[in-house]
Coordinates of C-alpha atoms in Angstrom, one line a residue:
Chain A
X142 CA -1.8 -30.0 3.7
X143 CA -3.6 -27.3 5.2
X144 CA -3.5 -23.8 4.8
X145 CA -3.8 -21.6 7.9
X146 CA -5.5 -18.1 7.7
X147 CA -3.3 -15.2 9.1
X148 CA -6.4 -14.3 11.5
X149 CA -4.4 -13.8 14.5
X150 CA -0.9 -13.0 15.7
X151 CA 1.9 -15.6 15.5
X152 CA 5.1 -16.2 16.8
X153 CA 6.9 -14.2 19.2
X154 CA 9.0 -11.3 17.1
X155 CA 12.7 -11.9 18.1
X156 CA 13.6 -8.1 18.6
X157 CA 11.7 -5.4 20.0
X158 CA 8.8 -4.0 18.1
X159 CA 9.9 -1.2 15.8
X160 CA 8.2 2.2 16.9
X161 CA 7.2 2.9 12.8
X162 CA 6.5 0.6 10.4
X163 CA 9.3 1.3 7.8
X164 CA 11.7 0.9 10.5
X165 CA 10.3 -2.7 11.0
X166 CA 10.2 -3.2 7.3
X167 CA 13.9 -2.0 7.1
X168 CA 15.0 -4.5 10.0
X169 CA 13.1 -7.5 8.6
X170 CA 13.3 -7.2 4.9
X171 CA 16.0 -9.1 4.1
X172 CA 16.0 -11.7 7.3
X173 CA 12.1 -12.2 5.5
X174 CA 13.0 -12.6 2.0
X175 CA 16.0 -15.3 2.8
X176 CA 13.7 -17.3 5.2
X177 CA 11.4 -17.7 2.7
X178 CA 13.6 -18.2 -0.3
X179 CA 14.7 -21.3 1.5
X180 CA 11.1 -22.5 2.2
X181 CA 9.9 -21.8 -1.3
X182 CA 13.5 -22.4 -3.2
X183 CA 13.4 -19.3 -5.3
X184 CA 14.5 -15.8 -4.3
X185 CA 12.1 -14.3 -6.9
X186 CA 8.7 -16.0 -5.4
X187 CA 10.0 -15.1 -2.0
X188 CA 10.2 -11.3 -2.8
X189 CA 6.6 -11.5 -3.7
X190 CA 5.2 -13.7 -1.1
X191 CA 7.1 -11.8 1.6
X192 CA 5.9 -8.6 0.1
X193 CA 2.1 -9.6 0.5
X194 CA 3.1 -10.4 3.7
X195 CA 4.4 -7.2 4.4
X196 CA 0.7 -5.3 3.8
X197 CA -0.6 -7.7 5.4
X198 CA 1.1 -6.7 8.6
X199 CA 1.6 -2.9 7.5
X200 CA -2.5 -3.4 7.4
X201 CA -2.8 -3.7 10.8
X202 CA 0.1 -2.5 12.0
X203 CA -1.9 0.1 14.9
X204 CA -3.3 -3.6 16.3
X205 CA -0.7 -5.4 16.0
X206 CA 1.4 -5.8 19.6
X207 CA 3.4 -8.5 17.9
X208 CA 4.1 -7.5 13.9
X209 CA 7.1 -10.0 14.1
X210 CA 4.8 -12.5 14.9
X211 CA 2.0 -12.4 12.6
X212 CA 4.7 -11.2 9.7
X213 CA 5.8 -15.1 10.3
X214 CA 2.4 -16.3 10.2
X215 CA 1.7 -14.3 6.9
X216 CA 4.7 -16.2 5.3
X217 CA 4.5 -19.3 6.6
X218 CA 1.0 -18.8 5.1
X219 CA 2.1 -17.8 1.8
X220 CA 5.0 -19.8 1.6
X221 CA 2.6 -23.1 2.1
X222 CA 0.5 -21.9 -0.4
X223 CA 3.2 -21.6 -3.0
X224 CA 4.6 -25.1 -2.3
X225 CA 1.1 -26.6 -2.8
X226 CA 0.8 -25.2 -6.4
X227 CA 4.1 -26.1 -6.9
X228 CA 3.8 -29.4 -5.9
X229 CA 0.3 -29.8 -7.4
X230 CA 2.0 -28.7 -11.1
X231 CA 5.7 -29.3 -10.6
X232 CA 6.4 -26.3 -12.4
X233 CA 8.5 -22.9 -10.9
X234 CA 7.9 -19.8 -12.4
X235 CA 11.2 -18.5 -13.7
X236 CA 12.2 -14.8 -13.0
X237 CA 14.5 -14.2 -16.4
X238 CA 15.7 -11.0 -15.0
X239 CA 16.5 -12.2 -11.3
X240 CA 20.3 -13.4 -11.1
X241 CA 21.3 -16.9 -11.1
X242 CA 21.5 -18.1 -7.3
X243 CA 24.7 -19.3 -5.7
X244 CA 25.7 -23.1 -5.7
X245 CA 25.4 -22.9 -2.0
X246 CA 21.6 -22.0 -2.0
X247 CA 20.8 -24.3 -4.9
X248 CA 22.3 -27.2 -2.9
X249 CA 20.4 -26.2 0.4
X250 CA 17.3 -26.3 -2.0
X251 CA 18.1 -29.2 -2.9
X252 CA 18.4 -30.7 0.2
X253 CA 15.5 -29.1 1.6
X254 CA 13.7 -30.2 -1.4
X255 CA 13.7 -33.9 0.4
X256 CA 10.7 -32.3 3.1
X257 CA 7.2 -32.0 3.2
X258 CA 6.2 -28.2 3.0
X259 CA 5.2 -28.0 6.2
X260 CA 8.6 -29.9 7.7
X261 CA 10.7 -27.3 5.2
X262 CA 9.1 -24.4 6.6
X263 CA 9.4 -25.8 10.4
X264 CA 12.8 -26.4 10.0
X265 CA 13.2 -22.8 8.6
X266 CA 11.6 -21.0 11.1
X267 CA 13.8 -23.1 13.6
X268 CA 17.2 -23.4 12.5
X269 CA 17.2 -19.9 10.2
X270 CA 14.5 -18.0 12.6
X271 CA 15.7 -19.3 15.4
X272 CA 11.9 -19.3 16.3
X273 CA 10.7 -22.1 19.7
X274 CA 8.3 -24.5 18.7
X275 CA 5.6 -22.5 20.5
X276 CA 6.2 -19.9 17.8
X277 CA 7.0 -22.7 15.0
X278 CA 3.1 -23.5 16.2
X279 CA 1.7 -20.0 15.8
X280 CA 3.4 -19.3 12.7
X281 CA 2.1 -22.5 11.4
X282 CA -1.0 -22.2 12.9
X283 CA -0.8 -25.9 14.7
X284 CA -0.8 -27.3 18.5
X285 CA 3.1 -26.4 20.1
X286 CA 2.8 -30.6 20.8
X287 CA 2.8 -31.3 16.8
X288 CA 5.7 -28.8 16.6
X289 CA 8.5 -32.2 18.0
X290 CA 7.7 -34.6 16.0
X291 CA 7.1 -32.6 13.2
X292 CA 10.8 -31.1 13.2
X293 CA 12.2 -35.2 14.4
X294 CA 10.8 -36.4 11.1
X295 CA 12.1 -33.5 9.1
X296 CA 15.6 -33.9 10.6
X297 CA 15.4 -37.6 9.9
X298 CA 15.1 -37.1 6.3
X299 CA 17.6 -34.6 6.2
X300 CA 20.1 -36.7 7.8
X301 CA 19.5 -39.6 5.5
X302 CA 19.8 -36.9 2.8
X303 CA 23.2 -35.8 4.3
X304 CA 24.4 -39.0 4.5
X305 CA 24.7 -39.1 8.6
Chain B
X368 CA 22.2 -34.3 12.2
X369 CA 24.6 -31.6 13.4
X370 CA 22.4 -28.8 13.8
X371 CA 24.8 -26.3 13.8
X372 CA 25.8 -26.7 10.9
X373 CA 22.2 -27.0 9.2
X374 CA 21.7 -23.3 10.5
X375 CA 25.4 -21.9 9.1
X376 CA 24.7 -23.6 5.6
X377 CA 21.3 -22.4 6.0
X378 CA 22.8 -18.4 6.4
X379 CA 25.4 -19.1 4.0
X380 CA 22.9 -20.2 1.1
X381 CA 21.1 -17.3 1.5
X382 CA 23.7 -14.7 1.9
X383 CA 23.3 -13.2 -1.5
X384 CA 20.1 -12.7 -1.5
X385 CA 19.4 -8.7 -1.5
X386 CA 15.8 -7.8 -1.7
X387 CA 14.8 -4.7 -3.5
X388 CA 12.7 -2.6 -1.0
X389 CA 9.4 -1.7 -2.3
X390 CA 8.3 0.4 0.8
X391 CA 6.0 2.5 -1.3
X392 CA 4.1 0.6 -2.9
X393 CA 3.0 -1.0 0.6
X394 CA 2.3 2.2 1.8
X395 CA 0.8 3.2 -0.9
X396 CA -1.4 -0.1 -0.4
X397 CA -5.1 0.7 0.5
X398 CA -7.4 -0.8 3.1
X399 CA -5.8 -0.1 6.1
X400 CA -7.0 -0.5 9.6
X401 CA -7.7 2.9 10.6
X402 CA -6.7 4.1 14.2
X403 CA -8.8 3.3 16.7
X404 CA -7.7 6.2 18.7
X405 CA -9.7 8.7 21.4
X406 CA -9.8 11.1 17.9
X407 CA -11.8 8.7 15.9
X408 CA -14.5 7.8 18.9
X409 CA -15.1 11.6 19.3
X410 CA -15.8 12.0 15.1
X411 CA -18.1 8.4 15.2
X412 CA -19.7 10.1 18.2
X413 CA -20.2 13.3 17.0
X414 CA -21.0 11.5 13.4
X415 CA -23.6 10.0 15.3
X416 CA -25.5 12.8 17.0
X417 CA -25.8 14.6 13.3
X418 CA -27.5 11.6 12.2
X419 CA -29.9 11.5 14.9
X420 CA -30.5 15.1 14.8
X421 CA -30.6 15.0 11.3
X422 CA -33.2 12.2 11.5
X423 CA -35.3 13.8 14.1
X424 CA -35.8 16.7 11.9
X425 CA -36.3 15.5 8.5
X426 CA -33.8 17.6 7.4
X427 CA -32.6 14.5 4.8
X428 CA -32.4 11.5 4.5
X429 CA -29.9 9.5 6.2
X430 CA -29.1 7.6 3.1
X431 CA -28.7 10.5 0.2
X432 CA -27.9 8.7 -3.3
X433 CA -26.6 12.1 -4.5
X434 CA -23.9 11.6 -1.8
X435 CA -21.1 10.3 -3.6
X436 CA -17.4 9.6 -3.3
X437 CA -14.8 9.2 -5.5
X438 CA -12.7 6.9 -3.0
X439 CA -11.4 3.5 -2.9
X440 CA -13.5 1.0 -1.3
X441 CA -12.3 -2.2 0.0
X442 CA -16.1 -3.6 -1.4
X443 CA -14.1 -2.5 -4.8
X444 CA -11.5 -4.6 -4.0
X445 CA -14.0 -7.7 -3.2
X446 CA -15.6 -7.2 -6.3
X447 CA -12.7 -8.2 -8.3
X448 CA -11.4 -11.4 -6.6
X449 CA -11.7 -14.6 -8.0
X450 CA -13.0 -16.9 -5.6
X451 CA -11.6 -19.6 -7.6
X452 CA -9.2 -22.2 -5.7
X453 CA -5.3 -21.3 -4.9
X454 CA -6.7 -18.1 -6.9
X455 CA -7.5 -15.1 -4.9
X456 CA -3.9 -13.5 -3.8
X457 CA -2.8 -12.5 -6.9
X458 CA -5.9 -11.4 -8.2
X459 CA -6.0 -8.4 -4.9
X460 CA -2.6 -7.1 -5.5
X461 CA -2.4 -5.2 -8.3
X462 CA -5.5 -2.7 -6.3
X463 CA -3.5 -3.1 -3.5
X464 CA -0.1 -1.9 -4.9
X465 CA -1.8 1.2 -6.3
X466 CA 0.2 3.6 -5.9
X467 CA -0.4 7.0 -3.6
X468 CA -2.6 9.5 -4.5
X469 CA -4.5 7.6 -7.4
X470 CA -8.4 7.7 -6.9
X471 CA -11.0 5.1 -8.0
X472 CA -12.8 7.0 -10.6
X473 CA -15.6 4.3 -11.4
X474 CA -16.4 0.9 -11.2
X475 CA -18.3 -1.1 -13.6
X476 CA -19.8 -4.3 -13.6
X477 CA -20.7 -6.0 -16.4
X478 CA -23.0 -9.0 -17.9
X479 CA -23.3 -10.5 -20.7
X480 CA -24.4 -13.7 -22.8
X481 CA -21.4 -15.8 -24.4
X482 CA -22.0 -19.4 -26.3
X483 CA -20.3 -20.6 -23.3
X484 CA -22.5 -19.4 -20.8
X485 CA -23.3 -15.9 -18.8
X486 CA -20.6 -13.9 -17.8
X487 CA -19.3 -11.4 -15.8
X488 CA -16.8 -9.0 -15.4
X489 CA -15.8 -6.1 -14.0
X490 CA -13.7 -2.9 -15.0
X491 CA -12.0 -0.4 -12.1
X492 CA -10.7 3.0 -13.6
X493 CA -7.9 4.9 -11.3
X494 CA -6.4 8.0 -12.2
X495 CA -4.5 10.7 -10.2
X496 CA -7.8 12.5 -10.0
X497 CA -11.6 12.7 -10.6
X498 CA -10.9 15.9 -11.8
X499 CA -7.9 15.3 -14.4
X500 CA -10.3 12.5 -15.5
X501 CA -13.3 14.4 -16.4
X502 CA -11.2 16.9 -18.0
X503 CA -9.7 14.6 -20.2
X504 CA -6.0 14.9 -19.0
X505 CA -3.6 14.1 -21.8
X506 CA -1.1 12.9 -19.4
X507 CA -3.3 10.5 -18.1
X508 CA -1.5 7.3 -18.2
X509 CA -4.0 4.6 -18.9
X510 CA -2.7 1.0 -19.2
X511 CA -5.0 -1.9 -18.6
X512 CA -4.5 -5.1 -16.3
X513 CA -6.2 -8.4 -17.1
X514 CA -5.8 -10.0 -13.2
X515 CA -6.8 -13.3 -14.0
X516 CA -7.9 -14.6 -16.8
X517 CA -8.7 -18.2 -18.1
X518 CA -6.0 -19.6 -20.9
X519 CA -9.4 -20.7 -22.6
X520 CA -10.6 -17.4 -22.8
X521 CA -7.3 -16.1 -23.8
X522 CA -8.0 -17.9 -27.1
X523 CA -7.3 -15.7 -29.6
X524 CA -4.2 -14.0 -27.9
X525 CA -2.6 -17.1 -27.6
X526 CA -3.5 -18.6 -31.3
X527 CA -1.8 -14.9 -32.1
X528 CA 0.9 -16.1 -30.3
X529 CA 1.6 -19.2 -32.5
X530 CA 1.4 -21.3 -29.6
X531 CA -0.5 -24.0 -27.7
X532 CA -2.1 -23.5 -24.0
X533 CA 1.0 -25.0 -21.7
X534 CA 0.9 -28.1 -20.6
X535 CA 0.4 -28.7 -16.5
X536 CA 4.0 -28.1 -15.6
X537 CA 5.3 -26.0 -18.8
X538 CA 5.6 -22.0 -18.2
X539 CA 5.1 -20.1 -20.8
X540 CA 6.4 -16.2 -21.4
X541 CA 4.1 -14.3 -23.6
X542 CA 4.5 -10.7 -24.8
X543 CA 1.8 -8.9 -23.2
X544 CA 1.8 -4.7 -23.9
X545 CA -0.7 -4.4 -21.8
X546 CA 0.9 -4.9 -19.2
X547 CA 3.8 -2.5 -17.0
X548 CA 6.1 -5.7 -17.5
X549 CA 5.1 -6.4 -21.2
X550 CA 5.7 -9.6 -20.7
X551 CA 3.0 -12.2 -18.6
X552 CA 3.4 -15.6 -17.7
X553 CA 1.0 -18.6 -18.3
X554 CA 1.0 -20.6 -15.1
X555 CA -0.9 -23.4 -15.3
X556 CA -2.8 -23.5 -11.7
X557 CA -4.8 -26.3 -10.0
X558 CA -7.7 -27.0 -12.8
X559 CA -6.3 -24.6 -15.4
X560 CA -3.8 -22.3 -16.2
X561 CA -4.1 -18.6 -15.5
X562 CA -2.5 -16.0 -17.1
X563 CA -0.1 -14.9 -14.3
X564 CA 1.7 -11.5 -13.5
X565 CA 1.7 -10.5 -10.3
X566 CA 5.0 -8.9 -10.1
X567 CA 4.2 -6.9 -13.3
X568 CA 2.6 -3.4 -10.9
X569 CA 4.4 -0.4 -12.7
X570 CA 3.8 3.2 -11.7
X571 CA 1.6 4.0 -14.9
X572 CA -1.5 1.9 -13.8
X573 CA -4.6 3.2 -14.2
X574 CA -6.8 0.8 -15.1
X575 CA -8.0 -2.3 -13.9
X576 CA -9.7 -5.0 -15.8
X577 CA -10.2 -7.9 -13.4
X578 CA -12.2 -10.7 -15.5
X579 CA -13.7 -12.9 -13.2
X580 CA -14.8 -15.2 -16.2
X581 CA -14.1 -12.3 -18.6
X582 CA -14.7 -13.2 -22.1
X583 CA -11.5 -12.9 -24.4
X584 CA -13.9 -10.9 -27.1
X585 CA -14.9 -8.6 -23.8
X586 CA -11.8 -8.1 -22.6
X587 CA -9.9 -7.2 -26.3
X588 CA -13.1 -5.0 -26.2
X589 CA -11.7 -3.4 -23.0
X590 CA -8.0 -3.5 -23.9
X591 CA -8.6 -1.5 -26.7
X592 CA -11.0 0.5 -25.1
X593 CA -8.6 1.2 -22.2
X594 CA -5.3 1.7 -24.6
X595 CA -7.0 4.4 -27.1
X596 CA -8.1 6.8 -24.2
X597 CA -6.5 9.9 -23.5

């Protein structure tokens, strides 16, 4: 699995950009942390790997046109990264102060558990982002062409997971 | 596979997740692109014709070693990552979650010969000021940060500890009063484990210990050196 470099803006951002960037940080916060709670399956790691994110963008937030764009680059980024040591180690750091997560989320971990990382952070950033595959391909940092197939074998498994 | 149902299970799962903002500590982040603004060309410009004039007449020299600055410098930050593999994030945060108004007040590097090899590591002191620093503040808050460091090296902490590096998949809690958190996790990463903690920034850092290959006798030496100043 490759890891892409945030070295350019991603995907397109979904609203209009903020004018400051707390205001942006305020709008996106939680939509961030959720997103990448499901790529990553743990609330805790998403906090911090949206929060690097976050300076990332607030970095170069003056040369950014597009801070919704590269902010979903930044995680995609980071949320790779965690699922490669993850898998690497099979172990998941447990926050003993965070509270226990809801059945709901553990199952959709579960199920999302059945992906690749790069298919379970596709199908985030398409069915919880809402993002098109042109901006699936930015965030991920592939060709828009790899974006189909990637999200047909990712909704294959999850279908034979579901039972369809 | 209905897909409209993927994306309201999706929302649903997720629905109870509340995210603490931590605003400041971004913006209290350093390293920051600076405006590139009409402002900025007119002070390089004008920065500029100094040096040339300055040049021109010998009036000094353009690079002054008694010039110094008590600033961050993102070569500090540099200095301290581990260029290790699936290791450098962490390692940058806790300089980057600094928090507003605290000043790099030196930077040491350090060398030395171990049974195991040559080493290196390197030290970063913040405080609120140079000046509060010098003076020997009693309020300065000094608390000391080991970013990385190698389980190995961590010898004799852990054999305090009464415990066995973790096996590849086990994470271990330890006590750790150095840090904010007091508590640090051993993550075993790629070819070792690290001593993790990088959700452990707390207000009161002041010091920095970043041990790229830091001994564990050079960095007790610096724990203790760090937690007995004023």
């Amino acid at each position: 699995m490759s890891v892409v470099e945030p070295t350019s803006e991603g995907a397109a951002v979904p609203s209009a950009r903020p004018s400051t960037f707390p205001a942006f940080y305020e709008e996106r916060l939680a939509v961030t942390v959720r997103q990448v709670a499901l790529m990553v399956g743990s609330a805790a790691a998403a906090e911090d790997i949206a929060h690097d994110a976050f300076i990332e963008v607030y970095r170069r937030w003056d040369e950014l046109a597009n801070p919704g764009g590269y902010l979903y680059r930044c995680v995609s980024n980071g949320a790779l990264r965690h699922l490669k040591r993850g898998n690497r180690h099979g172990g998941e750091l447990v926050d003993l102060a965070a509270p226990a997560p809801s059945l709901d989320f553990l199952e959709v971990v579960d199920l999302l558990g059945h992906l690749t990382p790069r298919q379970r952070v596709a199908v985030v950033l398409k069915h919880y982002g809402d993002l098109t595959e042109q901006q699936i391909a930015d965030a991920l940092g592939c060709r828009p062409g790899s974006v189909g197939p990637l999200l047909t074998r990712a909704h294959a498994a999850l279908r034979e997971e579901w039972g369809e | 596979m209905n897909e409209q149902l993927l994306r309201e299970r999706l929302h649903a799962a997720t629905a109870d997740i509340h995210p603490v903002p931590r605003l400041d500590e971004i913006l209290a982040a350093p390293g920051r692109s600076p405006r590139r603004g009409p402002a900025v060309l007119a002070i390089a410009a004008a920065l500029l014709v100094v040096a040339a004039v300055a040049a021109v007449l010998a009036l000094r020299p353009a690079s002054d070693p008694s010039v110094v600055t008590d600033q961050p410098s993102t070569t500090t930050t540099s200095a301290v990552v581990d260029d290790r593999p699936a290791a450098g994030d962490a390692a940058r945060v806790p300089i980057e979650l600094l928090p507003a108004g605290f000043e790099l007040i030196d930077e040491t590097e350090g060398r030395a010969e171990f049974p195991s090899g040559s080493r290196t590591y390197t030290v970063l002191r913040f405080a609120e000021s140079a000046s509060s620093y010098d003076a020997g503040d009693p309020a300065l808050r000094v608390a000391v940060l080991p970013t990385r460091v190698w389980v190995s090296e961590m010898a004799s902490a852990v054999a305090a500890l009464e415990r066995p590096a973790p096996q590849p998949g086990e994470i271990v809690r330890l006590d750790a009063p150095w840090l904010p958190t007091g508590t640090a996790d051993l993550l075993p990463v790629d070819d070792g484990p690290w001593l993790h903690y990088s959700r452990s920034i707390g207000p009161d850092l002041l010091l920095l210990v970043s041990g790229r290959d830091l001994d564990d006798d050079t960095l007790e030496a610096i724990v203790a050196q760090a937690t007995t100043s004023p």
